[in-house]
CSV table of C-alpha atoms in Angstrom, one decimal:
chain,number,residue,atom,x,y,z
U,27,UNK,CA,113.7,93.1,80.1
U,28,UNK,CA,114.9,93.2,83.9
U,29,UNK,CA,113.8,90.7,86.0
U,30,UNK,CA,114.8,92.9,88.9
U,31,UNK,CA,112.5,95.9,87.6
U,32,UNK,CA,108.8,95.2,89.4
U,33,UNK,CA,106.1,97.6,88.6
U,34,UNK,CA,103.8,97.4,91.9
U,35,UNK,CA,100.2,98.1,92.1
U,36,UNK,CA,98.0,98.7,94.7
U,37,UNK,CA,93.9,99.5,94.6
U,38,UNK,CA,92.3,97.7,97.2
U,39,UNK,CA,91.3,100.9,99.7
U,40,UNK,CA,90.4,104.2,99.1
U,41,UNK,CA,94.0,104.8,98.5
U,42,UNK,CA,95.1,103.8,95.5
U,43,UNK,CA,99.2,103.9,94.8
U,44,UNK,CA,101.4,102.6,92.1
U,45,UNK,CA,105.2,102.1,92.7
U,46,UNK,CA,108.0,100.8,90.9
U,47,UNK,CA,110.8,98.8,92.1
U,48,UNK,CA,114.2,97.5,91.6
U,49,UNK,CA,116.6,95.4,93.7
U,50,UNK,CA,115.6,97.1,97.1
U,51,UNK,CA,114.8,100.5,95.7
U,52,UNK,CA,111.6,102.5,95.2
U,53,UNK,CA,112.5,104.3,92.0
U,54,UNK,CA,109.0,106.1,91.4
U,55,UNK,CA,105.6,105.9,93.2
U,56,UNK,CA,102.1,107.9,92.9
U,57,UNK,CA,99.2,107.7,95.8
U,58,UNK,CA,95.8,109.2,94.7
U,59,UNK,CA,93.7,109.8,97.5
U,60,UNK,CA,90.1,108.7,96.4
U,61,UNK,CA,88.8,105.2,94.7
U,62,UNK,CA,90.9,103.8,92.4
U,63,UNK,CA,91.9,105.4,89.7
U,64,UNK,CA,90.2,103.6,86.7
U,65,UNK,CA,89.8,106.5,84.2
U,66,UNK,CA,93.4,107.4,84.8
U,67,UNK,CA,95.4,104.4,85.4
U,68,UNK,CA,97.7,104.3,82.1
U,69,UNK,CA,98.7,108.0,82.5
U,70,UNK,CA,99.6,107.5,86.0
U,71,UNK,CA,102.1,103.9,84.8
U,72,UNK,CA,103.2,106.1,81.9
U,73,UNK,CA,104.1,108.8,84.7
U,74,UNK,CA,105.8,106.3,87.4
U,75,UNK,CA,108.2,105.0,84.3
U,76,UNK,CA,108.9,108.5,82.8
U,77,UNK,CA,110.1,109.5,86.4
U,78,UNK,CA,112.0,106.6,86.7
U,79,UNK,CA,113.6,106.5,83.0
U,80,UNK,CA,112.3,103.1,82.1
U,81,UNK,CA,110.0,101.7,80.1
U,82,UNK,CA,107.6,99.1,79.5
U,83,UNK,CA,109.9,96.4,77.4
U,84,UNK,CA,112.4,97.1,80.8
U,85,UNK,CA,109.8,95.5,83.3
U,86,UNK,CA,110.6,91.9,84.3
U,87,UNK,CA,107.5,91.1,86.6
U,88,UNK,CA,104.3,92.9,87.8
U,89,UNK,CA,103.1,92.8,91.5
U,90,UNK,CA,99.4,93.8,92.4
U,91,UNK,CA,97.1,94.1,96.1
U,92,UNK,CA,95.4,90.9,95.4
U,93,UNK,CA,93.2,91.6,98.0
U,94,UNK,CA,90.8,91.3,100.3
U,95,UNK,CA,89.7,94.2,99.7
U,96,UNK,CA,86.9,96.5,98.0
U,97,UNK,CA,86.2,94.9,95.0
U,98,UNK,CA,86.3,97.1,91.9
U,99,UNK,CA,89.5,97.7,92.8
U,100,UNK,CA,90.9,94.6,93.1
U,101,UNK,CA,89.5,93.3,90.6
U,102,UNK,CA,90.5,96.7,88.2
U,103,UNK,CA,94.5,95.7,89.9
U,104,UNK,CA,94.3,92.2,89.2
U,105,UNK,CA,92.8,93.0,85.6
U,106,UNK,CA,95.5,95.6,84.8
U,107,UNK,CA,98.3,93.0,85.8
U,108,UNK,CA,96.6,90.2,83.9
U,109,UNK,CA,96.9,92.7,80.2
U,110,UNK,CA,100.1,93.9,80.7
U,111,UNK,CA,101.7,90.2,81.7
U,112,UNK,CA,100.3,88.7,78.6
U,113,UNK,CA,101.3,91.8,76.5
U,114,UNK,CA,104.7,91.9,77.7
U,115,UNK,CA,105.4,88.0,78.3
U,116,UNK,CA,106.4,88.6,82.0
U,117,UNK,CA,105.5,87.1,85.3
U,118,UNK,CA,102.6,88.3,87.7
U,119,UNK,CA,103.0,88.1,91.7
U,120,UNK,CA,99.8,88.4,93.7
U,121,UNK,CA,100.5,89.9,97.3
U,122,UNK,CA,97.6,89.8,100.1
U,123,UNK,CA,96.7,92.8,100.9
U,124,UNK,CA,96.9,92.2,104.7
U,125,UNK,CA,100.0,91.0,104.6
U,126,UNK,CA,101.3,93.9,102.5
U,127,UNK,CA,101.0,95.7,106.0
U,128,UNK,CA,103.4,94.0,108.1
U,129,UNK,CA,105.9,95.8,106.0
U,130,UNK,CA,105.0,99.1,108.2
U,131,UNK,CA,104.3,97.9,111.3
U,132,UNK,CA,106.3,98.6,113.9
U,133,UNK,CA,105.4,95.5,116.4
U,134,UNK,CA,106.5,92.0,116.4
U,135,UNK,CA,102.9,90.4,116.4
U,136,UNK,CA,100.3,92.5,114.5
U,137,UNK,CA,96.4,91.8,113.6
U,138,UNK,CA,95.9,93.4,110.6
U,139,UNK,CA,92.3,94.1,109.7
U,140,UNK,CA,90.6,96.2,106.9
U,141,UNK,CA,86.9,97.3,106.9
U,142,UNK,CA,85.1,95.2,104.7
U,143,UNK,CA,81.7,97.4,105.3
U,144,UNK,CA,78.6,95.2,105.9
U,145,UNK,CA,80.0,95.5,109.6
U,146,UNK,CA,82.7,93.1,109.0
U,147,UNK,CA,86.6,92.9,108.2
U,148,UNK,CA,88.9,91.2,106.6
U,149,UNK,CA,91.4,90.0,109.0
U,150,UNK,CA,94.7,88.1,109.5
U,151,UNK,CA,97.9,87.7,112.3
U,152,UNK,CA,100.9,88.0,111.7
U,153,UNK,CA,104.1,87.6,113.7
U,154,UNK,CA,107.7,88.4,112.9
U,155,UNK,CA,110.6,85.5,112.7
U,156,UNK,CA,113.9,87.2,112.2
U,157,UNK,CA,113.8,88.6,108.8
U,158,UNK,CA,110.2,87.2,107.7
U,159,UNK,CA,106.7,87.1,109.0
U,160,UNK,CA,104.4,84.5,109.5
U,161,UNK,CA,101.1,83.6,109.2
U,162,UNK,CA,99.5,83.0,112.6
U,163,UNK,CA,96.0,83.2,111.8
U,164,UNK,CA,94.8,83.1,107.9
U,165,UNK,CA,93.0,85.7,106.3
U,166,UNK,CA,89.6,85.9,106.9
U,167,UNK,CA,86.2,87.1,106.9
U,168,UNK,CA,85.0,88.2,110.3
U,169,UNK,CA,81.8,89.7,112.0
U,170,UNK,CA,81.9,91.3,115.6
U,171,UNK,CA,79.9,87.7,116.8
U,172,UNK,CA,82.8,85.6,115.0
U,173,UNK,CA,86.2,86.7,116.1
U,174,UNK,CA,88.8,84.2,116.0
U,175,UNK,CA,91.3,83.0,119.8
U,176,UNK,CA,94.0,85.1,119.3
U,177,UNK,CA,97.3,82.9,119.4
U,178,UNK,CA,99.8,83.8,123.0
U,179,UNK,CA,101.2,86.7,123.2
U,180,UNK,CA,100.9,90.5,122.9
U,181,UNK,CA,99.4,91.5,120.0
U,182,UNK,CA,98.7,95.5,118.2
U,183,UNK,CA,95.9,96.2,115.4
U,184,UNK,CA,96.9,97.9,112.2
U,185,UNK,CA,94.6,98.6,109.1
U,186,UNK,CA,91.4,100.8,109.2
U,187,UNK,CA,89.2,97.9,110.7
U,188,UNK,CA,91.4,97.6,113.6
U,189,UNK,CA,90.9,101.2,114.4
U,190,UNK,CA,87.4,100.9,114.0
U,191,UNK,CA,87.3,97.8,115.7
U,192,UNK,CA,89.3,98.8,118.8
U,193,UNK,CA,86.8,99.2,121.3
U,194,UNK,CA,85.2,95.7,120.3
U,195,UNK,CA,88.4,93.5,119.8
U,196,UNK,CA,89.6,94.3,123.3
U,197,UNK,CA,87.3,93.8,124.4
U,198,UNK,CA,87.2,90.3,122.5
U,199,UNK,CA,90.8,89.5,124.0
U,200,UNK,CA,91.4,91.3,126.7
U,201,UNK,CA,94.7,91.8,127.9
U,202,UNK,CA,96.4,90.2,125.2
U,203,UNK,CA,95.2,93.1,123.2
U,204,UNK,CA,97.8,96.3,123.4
U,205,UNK,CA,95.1,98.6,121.0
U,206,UNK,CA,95.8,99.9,117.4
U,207,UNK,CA,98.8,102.0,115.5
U,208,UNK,CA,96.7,104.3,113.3
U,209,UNK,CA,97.3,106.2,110.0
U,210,UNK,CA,99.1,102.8,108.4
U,211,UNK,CA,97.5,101.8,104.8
U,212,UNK,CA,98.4,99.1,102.3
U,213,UNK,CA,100.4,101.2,99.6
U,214,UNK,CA,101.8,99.4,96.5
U,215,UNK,CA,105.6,100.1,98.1
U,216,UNK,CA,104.8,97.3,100.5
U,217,UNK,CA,103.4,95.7,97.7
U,218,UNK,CA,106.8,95.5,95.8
U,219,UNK,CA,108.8,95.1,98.5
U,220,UNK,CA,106.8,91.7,99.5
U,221,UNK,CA,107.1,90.8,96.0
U,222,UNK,CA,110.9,91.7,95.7
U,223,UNK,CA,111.0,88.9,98.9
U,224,UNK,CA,109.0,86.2,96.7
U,225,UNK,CA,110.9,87.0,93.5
U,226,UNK,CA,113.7,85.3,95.6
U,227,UNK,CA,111.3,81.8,96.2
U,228,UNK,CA,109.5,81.5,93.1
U,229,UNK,CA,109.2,82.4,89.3
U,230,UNK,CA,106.1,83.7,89.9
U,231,UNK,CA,102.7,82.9,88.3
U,232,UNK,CA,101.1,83.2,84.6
U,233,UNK,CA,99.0,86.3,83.9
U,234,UNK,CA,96.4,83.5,82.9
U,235,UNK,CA,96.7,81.9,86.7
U,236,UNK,CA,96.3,85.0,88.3
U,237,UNK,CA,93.2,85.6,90.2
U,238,UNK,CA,91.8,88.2,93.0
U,239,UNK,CA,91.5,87.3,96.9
U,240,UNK,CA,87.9,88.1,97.7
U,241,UNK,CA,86.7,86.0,100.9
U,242,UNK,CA,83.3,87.1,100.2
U,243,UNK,CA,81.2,87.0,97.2
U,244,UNK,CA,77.9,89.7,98.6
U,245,UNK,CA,79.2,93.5,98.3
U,246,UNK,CA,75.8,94.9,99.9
U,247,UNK,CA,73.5,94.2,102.4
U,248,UNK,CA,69.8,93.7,101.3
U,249,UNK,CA,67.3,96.2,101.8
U,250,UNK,CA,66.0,94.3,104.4
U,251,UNK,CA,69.1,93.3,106.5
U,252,UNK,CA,69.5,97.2,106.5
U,253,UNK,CA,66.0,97.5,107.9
U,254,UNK,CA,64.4,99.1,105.4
């Protein structure tokens, strides 16, 4: 075993990736574009450690999107982690999905929201101190009629709601919105490399502790809140 060898998965968006890591570097990662990848997840672990030249008994921790997110695939990530921790004997580290974006984005204060569907979004702020972000409004479960107060300060949208949202959340905070950076997606890279951070403040939790981050328990609207 490593304890610096992290296998990283994400599954929370239509973009599903997994990614292994070790002491600052990616050493393997796949991204299927499409839901995620339930039918083929072991073959595409199997594939990430045979391009890296490790195996299973080498891991020393597994990270996973704990979400929000959509909720098959969370809960197949969080699911996947949970087997393979107990099987193996090695820590789990949950990362938030949200947060997993600041890793890319390229401003000091970010909203990061991702579509939820039922015309809402998962949403949190986050604003960089030095070296390490921090939380400046929690994650959250928001509809156009509930938007939080932005803290002070300039502020930029990443994460597919944002760029849905654009129109509406700047109009929601006016100037102190600067609009959206586009084409950014949580990706199990981020994923390890916030995990890599927490490896450094904590031991991690038991597989058996490990749970998903859902902020909502309904995944549909009924037929008559659609109108039908």
């Amino acid at each position: 075993m490593n304890p610096d060898l992290l296998l990283a998965l994400e599954f929370s968006t239509e973009r599903a990736s997994v990614a292994l890591w070790q002491e600052g570097q990616i050493l393997a990662t796949h991204q299927d574009e499409g839901a995620a990848p339930s039918e083929r997840i072991w073959s595409l672990l199997d594939s990430v450690l045979a391009k890296a030249q490790r195996t299973w008994e080498n891991l020393g921790g597994i990270a996973y999107g704990a979400g929000p997110g959509g909720f098959t695939g969370v809960r197949l990530a969080c699911g996947i982690a949970q087997g393979l921790g107990l099987g193996l004997g090695i820590p789990l580290f949950p990362i938030s999905t949200l947060e997993c974006l600041t890793e890319v984005a390229p401003h000091p204060r970010v909203v990061v929201a991702l579509d939820a569907r039922m015309n809402q979004v998962y949403l949190a702020a986050y604003e960089r101190q030095g070296e390490e972000w921090q939380e400046r409004l929690p994650p959250q479960l928001c509809h156009p009629t509930d938007l939080p107060d932005l803290p002070a300060g300039d502020w930029w949208g990443v994460g597919s709601g944002a760029v849905a949202w654009n129109t509406l959340l700047d109009a929601r905070w006016g100037p102190q919105w600067q609009g959206t950076v586009p084409g950014l997606f949580p990706h199990a890279t981020h994923i390890a490399a916030l995990a890599g951070q927490a490896r450094k403040r904590t031991a991690g939790v038991s597989p058996a502790a490990a749970q998903p981050i859902y902020l909502r328990q309904r995944v549909a609207l009924t037929r008559a809140e659609r109108g039908l």
